[in-house]
C-alpha atoms as an extended CHARMM CRD file, in Angstrom:
* protein
*
       183  EXT
         1         1  MET       CA            -43.0650000000      -22.3230000000        7.3740000000  PROA      1               0.0000000000
         2         2  GLY       CA            -40.3020000000      -19.9280000000        6.3190000000  PROA      2               0.0000000000
         3         3  VAL       CA            -39.3810000000      -16.6620000000        7.9170000000  PROA      3               0.0000000000
         4         4  GLU       CA            -41.6260000000      -13.6600000000        7.2950000000  PROA      4               0.0000000000
         5         5  THR       CA            -39.9840000000      -10.2450000000        7.6300000000  PROA      5               0.0000000000
         6         6  ILE       CA            -41.8840000000       -7.0470000000        8.4140000000  PROA      6               0.0000000000
         7         7  THR       CA            -40.3640000000       -3.6210000000        8.9570000000  PROA      7               0.0000000000
         8         8  LEU       CA            -42.0300000000       -1.6160000000       11.7170000000  PROA      8               0.0000000000
         9         9  GLY       CA            -43.7460000000        1.4710000000       10.3340000000  PROA      9               0.0000000000
        10        10  ASP       CA            -45.9770000000        1.2270000000        7.2870000000  PROA      10              0.0000000000
        11        11  PHE       CA            -44.9900000000        4.3330000000        5.3330000000  PROA      11              0.0000000000
        12        12  GLU       CA            -47.5500000000        3.6840000000        2.5840000000  PROA      12              0.0000000000
        13        13  GLN       CA            -50.3550000000        3.6030000000        5.1870000000  PROA      13              0.0000000000
        14        14  LEU       CA            -48.9150000000        6.7380000000        6.7900000000  PROA      14              0.0000000000
        15        15  ARG       CA            -49.0030000000        8.4940000000        3.3920000000  PROA      15              0.0000000000
        16        16  LYS       CA            -52.6320000000        7.3930000000        2.9070000000  PROA      16              0.0000000000
        17        17  LEU       CA            -53.4900000000        8.6290000000        6.3900000000  PROA      17              0.0000000000
        18        18  ILE       CA            -51.9580000000       12.0600000000        5.8030000000  PROA      18              0.0000000000
        19        19  ASN       CA            -53.8080000000       12.3830000000        2.4700000000  PROA      19              0.0000000000
        20        20  SER       CA            -57.1420000000       11.0750000000        3.7990000000  PROA      20              0.0000000000
        21        21  ASN       CA            -60.4590000000       12.8200000000        3.6240000000  PROA      21              0.0000000000
        22        22  PRO       CA            -63.1140000000       12.0770000000        6.2860000000  PROA      22              0.0000000000
        23        23  SER       CA            -64.6040000000        9.2490000000        4.2200000000  PROA      23              0.0000000000
        24        24  ASP       CA            -61.1720000000        7.5960000000        3.8880000000  PROA      24              0.0000000000
        25        25  LEU       CA            -60.5890000000        7.8920000000        7.6280000000  PROA      25              0.0000000000
        26        26  ILE       CA            -63.7580000000        5.9020000000        8.2520000000  PROA      26              0.0000000000
        27        27  LYS       CA            -63.2930000000        3.3380000000        5.4410000000  PROA      27              0.0000000000
        28        28  LEU       CA            -59.5410000000        2.7370000000        5.4960000000  PROA      28              0.0000000000
        29        29  PHE       CA            -58.7300000000        3.3800000000        9.1390000000  PROA      29              0.0000000000
        30        30  LYS       CA            -62.0460000000        2.4760000000       10.8220000000  PROA      30              0.0000000000
        31        31  ALA       CA            -62.0960000000        5.8930000000       12.4950000000  PROA      31              0.0000000000
        32        32  ARG       CA            -64.9320000000        6.7740000000       14.8530000000  PROA      32              0.0000000000
        33        33  LYS       CA            -66.3510000000       10.2540000000       14.6230000000  PROA      33              0.0000000000
        34        34  LYS       CA            -66.8540000000       12.0590000000       17.9240000000  PROA      34              0.0000000000
        35        35  ASP       CA            -68.0830000000       15.6200000000       17.5550000000  PROA      35              0.0000000000
        36        36  ASN       CA            -65.6810000000       17.1370000000       14.9770000000  PROA      36              0.0000000000
        37        37  THR       CA            -62.8800000000       14.6570000000       15.6660000000  PROA      37              0.0000000000
        38        38  TYR       CA            -62.0220000000       11.3570000000       14.0050000000  PROA      38              0.0000000000
        39        39  ILE       CA            -60.4550000000        8.7950000000       16.3370000000  PROA      39              0.0000000000
        40        40  ILE       CA            -58.1770000000        6.1700000000       14.7470000000  PROA      40              0.0000000000
        41        41  PRO       CA            -58.1440000000        2.8040000000       16.6100000000  PROA      41              0.0000000000
        42        42  LEU       CA            -54.8010000000        1.6830000000       18.0450000000  PROA      42              0.0000000000
        43        43  LEU       CA            -54.6230000000       -1.3890000000       15.7870000000  PROA      43              0.0000000000
        44        44  LYS       CA            -55.0840000000        0.7120000000       12.6120000000  PROA      44              0.0000000000
        45        45  ALA       CA            -52.1800000000        3.0790000000       13.3100000000  PROA      45              0.0000000000
        46        46  PRO       CA            -49.3170000000        2.7890000000       10.7700000000  PROA      46              0.0000000000
        47        47  TRP       CA            -46.7430000000        2.3640000000       13.5750000000  PROA      47              0.0000000000
        48        48  ILE       CA            -48.4000000000       -0.7800000000       14.9800000000  PROA      48              0.0000000000
        49        49  ILE       CA            -48.0120000000       -4.3950000000       13.8640000000  PROA      49              0.0000000000
        50        50  SER       CA            -50.7870000000       -6.6360000000       15.1680000000  PROA      50              0.0000000000
        51        51  ILE       CA            -50.7690000000      -10.4360000000       14.9570000000  PROA      51              0.0000000000
        52        52  ASP       CA            -53.8510000000      -12.4770000000       15.8300000000  PROA      52              0.0000000000
        53        53  LEU       CA            -52.7210000000      -15.4720000000       17.9010000000  PROA      53              0.0000000000
        54        54  GLY       CA            -55.8790000000      -17.3970000000       16.9850000000  PROA      54              0.0000000000
        55        55  TYR       CA            -56.7820000000      -18.2450000000       20.5700000000  PROA      55              0.0000000000
        56        56  GLN       CA            -57.5780000000      -16.4550000000       23.8360000000  PROA      56              0.0000000000
        57        57  TYR       CA            -54.6910000000      -16.9680000000       26.3070000000  PROA      57              0.0000000000
        58        58  SER       CA            -54.4590000000      -16.0140000000       29.9960000000  PROA      58              0.0000000000
        59        59  LEU       CA            -51.5620000000      -13.6900000000       30.7840000000  PROA      59              0.0000000000
        60        60  GLU       CA            -50.5610000000      -16.0260000000       33.5770000000  PROA      60              0.0000000000
        61        61  SER       CA            -51.3270000000      -19.5840000000       34.5740000000  PROA      61              0.0000000000
        62        62  ASN       CA            -50.1000000000      -22.1700000000       37.0510000000  PROA      62              0.0000000000
        63        63  GLU       CA            -47.3250000000      -22.8770000000       34.5340000000  PROA      63              0.0000000000
        64        64  GLY       CA            -46.0250000000      -19.2820000000       34.5350000000  PROA      64              0.0000000000
        65        65  ARG       CA            -46.2470000000      -16.0730000000       32.5170000000  PROA      65              0.0000000000
        66        66  LEU       CA            -47.3340000000      -15.9230000000       28.8790000000  PROA      66              0.0000000000
        67        67  SER       CA            -44.4970000000      -15.8450000000       26.3530000000  PROA      67              0.0000000000
        68        68  VAL       CA            -44.0450000000      -16.3230000000       22.6160000000  PROA      68              0.0000000000
        69        69  GLU       CA            -41.1990000000      -17.8170000000       20.6170000000  PROA      69              0.0000000000
        70        70  GLY       CA            -40.5520000000      -17.4290000000       16.9060000000  PROA      70              0.0000000000
        71        71  VAL       CA            -40.1230000000      -13.6440000000       16.8520000000  PROA      71              0.0000000000
        72        72  SER       CA            -36.7580000000      -11.9050000000       16.5500000000  PROA      72              0.0000000000
        73        73  PHE       CA            -35.7480000000       -8.2830000000       16.0600000000  PROA      73              0.0000000000
        74        74  ARG       CA            -33.0150000000       -6.4450000000       14.1830000000  PROA      74              0.0000000000
        75        75  VAL       CA            -32.6410000000       -2.8480000000       15.3630000000  PROA      75              0.0000000000
        76        76  LEU       CA            -30.9090000000       -0.7830000000       12.6610000000  PROA      76              0.0000000000
        77        77  SER       CA            -30.6900000000        2.4980000000       14.6070000000  PROA      77              0.0000000000
        78        78  LYS       CA            -29.2960000000        2.9980000000       18.1090000000  PROA      78              0.0000000000
        79        79  GLN       CA            -32.0300000000        5.5620000000       18.7530000000  PROA      79              0.0000000000
        80        80  ALA       CA            -34.9340000000        3.2540000000       17.7980000000  PROA      80              0.0000000000
        81        81  ARG       CA            -37.3280000000        2.3740000000       20.6240000000  PROA      81              0.0000000000
        82        82  ALA       CA            -40.2760000000       -0.0100000000       20.3620000000  PROA      82              0.0000000000
        83        83  ILE       CA            -42.2830000000       -2.4510000000       22.4460000000  PROA      83              0.0000000000
        84        84  ALA       CA            -43.5380000000       -5.9540000000       21.7300000000  PROA      84              0.0000000000
        85        85  GLY       CA            -46.1660000000       -7.6110000000       23.8610000000  PROA      85              0.0000000000
        86        86  PHE       CA            -49.6380000000       -8.9370000000       24.3470000000  PROA      86              0.0000000000
        87        87  LEU       CA            -52.6850000000       -6.6530000000       24.0720000000  PROA      87              0.0000000000
        88        88  ALA       CA            -54.6790000000       -7.6760000000       27.1350000000  PROA      88              0.0000000000
        89        89  SER       CA            -58.4200000000       -7.6360000000       27.7560000000  PROA      89              0.0000000000
        90        90  ASN       CA            -58.0060000000       -4.4710000000       29.8900000000  PROA      90              0.0000000000
        91        91  GLY       CA            -56.5370000000       -2.5970000000       26.8620000000  PROA      91              0.0000000000
        92        92  PHE       CA            -52.9500000000       -2.4810000000       28.1590000000  PROA      92              0.0000000000
        93        93  ILE       CA            -49.9360000000       -4.1490000000       26.5450000000  PROA      93              0.0000000000
        94        94  TYR       CA            -47.6810000000       -6.4940000000       28.5400000000  PROA      94              0.0000000000
        95        95  GLY       CA            -44.2850000000       -7.4560000000       27.1320000000  PROA      95              0.0000000000
        96        96  THR       CA            -40.7720000000       -6.2440000000       26.3790000000  PROA      96              0.0000000000
        97        97  TYR       CA            -38.9590000000       -3.0300000000       25.4620000000  PROA      97              0.0000000000
        98        98  ILE       CA            -36.8730000000       -3.1250000000       22.2720000000  PROA      98              0.0000000000
        99        99  GLY       CA            -33.8390000000       -0.8440000000       21.8750000000  PROA      99              0.0000000000
       100       100  GLY       CA            -31.5340000000        0.9050000000       24.2710000000  PROA      100             0.0000000000
       101       101  ARG       CA            -29.0720000000       -0.7580000000       26.5690000000  PROA      101             0.0000000000
       102       102  GLY       CA            -30.7960000000       -0.3700000000       29.9230000000  PROA      102             0.0000000000
       103       103  ARG       CA            -31.5250000000       -3.3370000000       32.1580000000  PROA      103             0.0000000000
       104       104  PHE       CA            -34.7420000000       -2.9690000000       34.0850000000  PROA      104             0.0000000000
       105       105  LYS       CA            -37.3800000000       -5.3070000000       35.4410000000  PROA      105             0.0000000000
       106       106  CYS       CA            -40.5020000000       -3.3060000000       34.6620000000  PROA      106             0.0000000000
       107       107  ILE       CA            -41.5030000000        0.1350000000       33.4450000000  PROA      107             0.0000000000
       108       108  ARG       CA            -44.7230000000        1.6570000000       32.1840000000  PROA      108             0.0000000000
       109       109  VAL       CA            -44.6460000000        3.5160000000       28.8560000000  PROA      109             0.0000000000
       110       110  ASN       CA            -47.2950000000        5.3270000000       26.8590000000  PROA      110             0.0000000000
       111       111  VAL       CA            -48.0820000000        3.8750000000       23.4500000000  PROA      111             0.0000000000
       112       112  THR       CA            -49.3610000000        6.6770000000       21.2380000000  PROA      112             0.0000000000
       113       113  VAL       CA            -48.0930000000        8.5860000000       18.1910000000  PROA      113             0.0000000000
       114       114  PRO       CA            -44.3320000000        7.8840000000       18.1160000000  PROA      114             0.0000000000
       115       115  ILE       CA            -42.1970000000       10.6470000000       19.6050000000  PROA      115             0.0000000000
       116       116  GLY       CA            -40.7720000000       12.8080000000       16.8300000000  PROA      116             0.0000000000
       117       117  LEU       CA            -43.4440000000       11.8760000000       14.2730000000  PROA      117             0.0000000000
       118       118  THR       CA            -45.5300000000       14.8330000000       13.1370000000  PROA      118             0.0000000000
       119       119  ILE       CA            -48.8420000000       14.0900000000       11.4630000000  PROA      119             0.0000000000
       120       120  PRO       CA            -50.2470000000       17.2600000000        9.8720000000  PROA      120             0.0000000000
       121       121  LEU       CA            -53.9300000000       16.4380000000       10.3780000000  PROA      121             0.0000000000
       122       122  ASN       CA            -56.5120000000       18.5690000000       12.1120000000  PROA      122             0.0000000000
       123       123  ASN       CA            -59.4010000000       16.9120000000       13.9190000000  PROA      123             0.0000000000
       124       124  VAL       CA            -57.7090000000       13.4790000000       14.0240000000  PROA      124             0.0000000000
       125       125  GLU       CA            -56.7520000000       11.7130000000       17.2310000000  PROA      125             0.0000000000
       126       126  PHE       CA            -55.2130000000        8.3200000000       17.8310000000  PROA      126             0.0000000000
       127       127  GLU       CA            -56.1930000000        5.8040000000       20.4730000000  PROA      127             0.0000000000
       128       128  SER       CA            -53.3890000000        5.2520000000       22.9250000000  PROA      128             0.0000000000
       129       129  THR       CA            -52.6870000000        2.8540000000       25.7540000000  PROA      129             0.0000000000
       130       130  GLN       CA            -50.0310000000        1.9840000000       28.2740000000  PROA      130             0.0000000000
       131       131  ALA       CA            -47.5410000000       -0.8400000000       28.1330000000  PROA      131             0.0000000000
       132       132  TYR       CA            -45.8920000000       -2.6300000000       31.0360000000  PROA      132             0.0000000000
       133       133  VAL       CA            -42.5530000000       -3.8630000000       29.7650000000  PROA      133             0.0000000000
       134       134  SER       CA            -39.2500000000       -5.3280000000       30.8870000000  PROA      134             0.0000000000
       135       135  ALA       CA            -35.9250000000       -5.1000000000       29.0450000000  PROA      135             0.0000000000
       136       136  HSD       CA            -35.8420000000       -7.3850000000       25.9960000000  PROA      136             0.0000000000
       137       137  GLU       CA            -33.6200000000      -10.3640000000       26.6850000000  PROA      137             0.0000000000
       138       138  GLY       CA            -34.3240000000      -12.4420000000       23.6190000000  PROA      138             0.0000000000
       139       139  LYS       CA            -37.9680000000      -13.2650000000       24.3150000000  PROA      139             0.0000000000
       140       140  ILE       CA            -41.3410000000      -11.5870000000       24.5220000000  PROA      140             0.0000000000
       141       141  ILE       CA            -42.8080000000      -12.3480000000       27.9410000000  PROA      141             0.0000000000
       142       142  VAL       CA            -45.3140000000      -10.7630000000       30.3090000000  PROA      142             0.0000000000
       143       143  PRO       CA            -43.2480000000       -8.9280000000       32.9580000000  PROA      143             0.0000000000
       144       144  GLU       CA            -43.6290000000      -10.4810000000       36.3820000000  PROA      144             0.0000000000
       145       145  CYS       CA            -44.0650000000       -7.1620000000       38.1910000000  PROA      145             0.0000000000
       146       146  SER       CA            -47.0010000000       -6.1660000000       35.9420000000  PROA      146             0.0000000000
       147       147  LEU       CA            -49.2540000000       -8.9820000000       37.1420000000  PROA      147             0.0000000000
       148       148  ILE       CA            -50.2860000000       -7.4300000000       40.4510000000  PROA      148             0.0000000000
       149       149  ASN       CA            -54.1040000000       -7.2060000000       40.4180000000  PROA      149             0.0000000000
       150       150  SER       CA            -54.2910000000       -8.6960000000       36.9230000000  PROA      150             0.0000000000
       151       151  THR       CA            -56.0690000000      -11.9610000000       37.6530000000  PROA      151             0.0000000000
       152       152  GLY       CA            -58.2240000000      -13.0420000000       34.7440000000  PROA      152             0.0000000000
       153       153  LEU       CA            -56.5860000000      -10.9180000000       32.0410000000  PROA      153             0.0000000000
       154       154  THR       CA            -56.5330000000      -12.5760000000       28.6230000000  PROA      154             0.0000000000
       155       155  THR       CA            -55.1170000000      -11.8450000000       25.1780000000  PROA      155             0.0000000000
       156       156  SER       CA            -55.3950000000      -12.9970000000       21.5990000000  PROA      156             0.0000000000
       157       157  ARG       CA            -53.0320000000      -10.4420000000       20.0010000000  PROA      157             0.0000000000
       158       158  LEU       CA            -49.3260000000       -9.8490000000       19.7890000000  PROA      158             0.0000000000
       159       159  ILE       CA            -48.5290000000       -6.1560000000       19.2520000000  PROA      159             0.0000000000
       160       160  ILE       CA            -45.3120000000       -4.4870000000       18.1140000000  PROA      160             0.0000000000
       161       161  ALA       CA            -45.3790000000       -0.6860000000       18.3740000000  PROA      161             0.0000000000
       162       162  ALA       CA            -42.9070000000        2.0810000000       17.5150000000  PROA      162             0.0000000000
       163       163  LEU       CA            -42.3240000000        4.4120000000       20.4580000000  PROA      163             0.0000000000
       164       164  ASN       CA            -40.2970000000        6.9620000000       18.4870000000  PROA      164             0.0000000000
       165       165  SER       CA            -39.9360000000        7.9930000000       14.8670000000  PROA      165             0.0000000000
       166       166  GLN       CA            -36.4730000000        6.3820000000       14.6560000000  PROA      166             0.0000000000
       167       167  ALA       CA            -38.0800000000        2.9490000000       15.1320000000  PROA      167             0.0000000000
       168       168  MET       CA            -40.1340000000        3.3660000000       11.9690000000  PROA      168             0.0000000000
       169       169  GLY       CA            -38.1780000000        1.7490000000        9.1680000000  PROA      169             0.0000000000
       170       170  ASN       CA            -35.3730000000        0.7600000000       11.5520000000  PROA      170             0.0000000000
       171       171  VAL       CA            -36.8590000000       -2.1590000000       13.5030000000  PROA      171             0.0000000000
       172       172  VAL       CA            -37.1090000000       -5.3240000000       11.4460000000  PROA      172             0.0000000000
       173       173  VAL       CA            -39.3190000000       -8.0760000000       12.8470000000  PROA      173             0.0000000000
       174       174  GLU       CA            -38.7250000000      -11.6440000000       11.7100000000  PROA      174             0.0000000000
       175       175  PHE       CA            -41.4450000000      -14.2240000000       12.3190000000  PROA      175             0.0000000000
       176       176  SER       CA            -40.9990000000      -17.9540000000       12.0420000000  PROA      176             0.0000000000
       177       177  THR       CA            -43.4940000000      -20.4430000000       13.4490000000  PROA      177             0.0000000000
       178       178  LEU       CA            -45.0120000000      -18.6870000000       16.4720000000  PROA      178             0.0000000000
       179       179  LYS       CA            -45.1400000000      -20.8190000000       19.6010000000  PROA      179             0.0000000000
       180       180  VAL       CA            -47.1050000000      -19.5240000000       22.5930000000  PROA      180             0.0000000000
       181       181  LEU       CA            -45.9980000000      -20.9510000000       25.9400000000  PROA      181             0.0000000000
       182       182  TYR       CA            -45.8470000000      -20.2580000000       29.6470000000  PROA      182             0.0000000000
       183       183  LEU       CA            -42.4840000000      -19.6930000000       31.3810000000  PROA      183             0.0000000000
């Protein structure tokens, strides 16, 4: 398999979202209607890339913490911030923080509409979650400190999400053959 390249931030989907009527929100974005509000699922947001891993993996095993190889990032803006990790069965993301120069073992960040991105829609909300991430050091791996009280968590999805508007169009993700392993 060759290398597949995807730029974070689907501007065509964002344009469709901004120009959507209620019917489009339900059909194109799988929105749920609650009272007068349409709620867009996390995986349908234009600032999220979601890859089905094809199997349900435990976040940790006797062999170590879940990791994936075959994914690399090019960050074209110093201000771009994103996360890459595994969407777990509890709805949280566990992985790495892309961008910036800080070295840290584990932080919790909110994954919602990217900071600095204004979406001029009334009565539309977006599902959000939290991510537990460590500084990116060349691999996507479940941070060790995030596994307290997480026995039994599983995942079948790799998620890459823009945290700020500068990440959209400025984080290039290159996929080769994905290899899931425990480290």
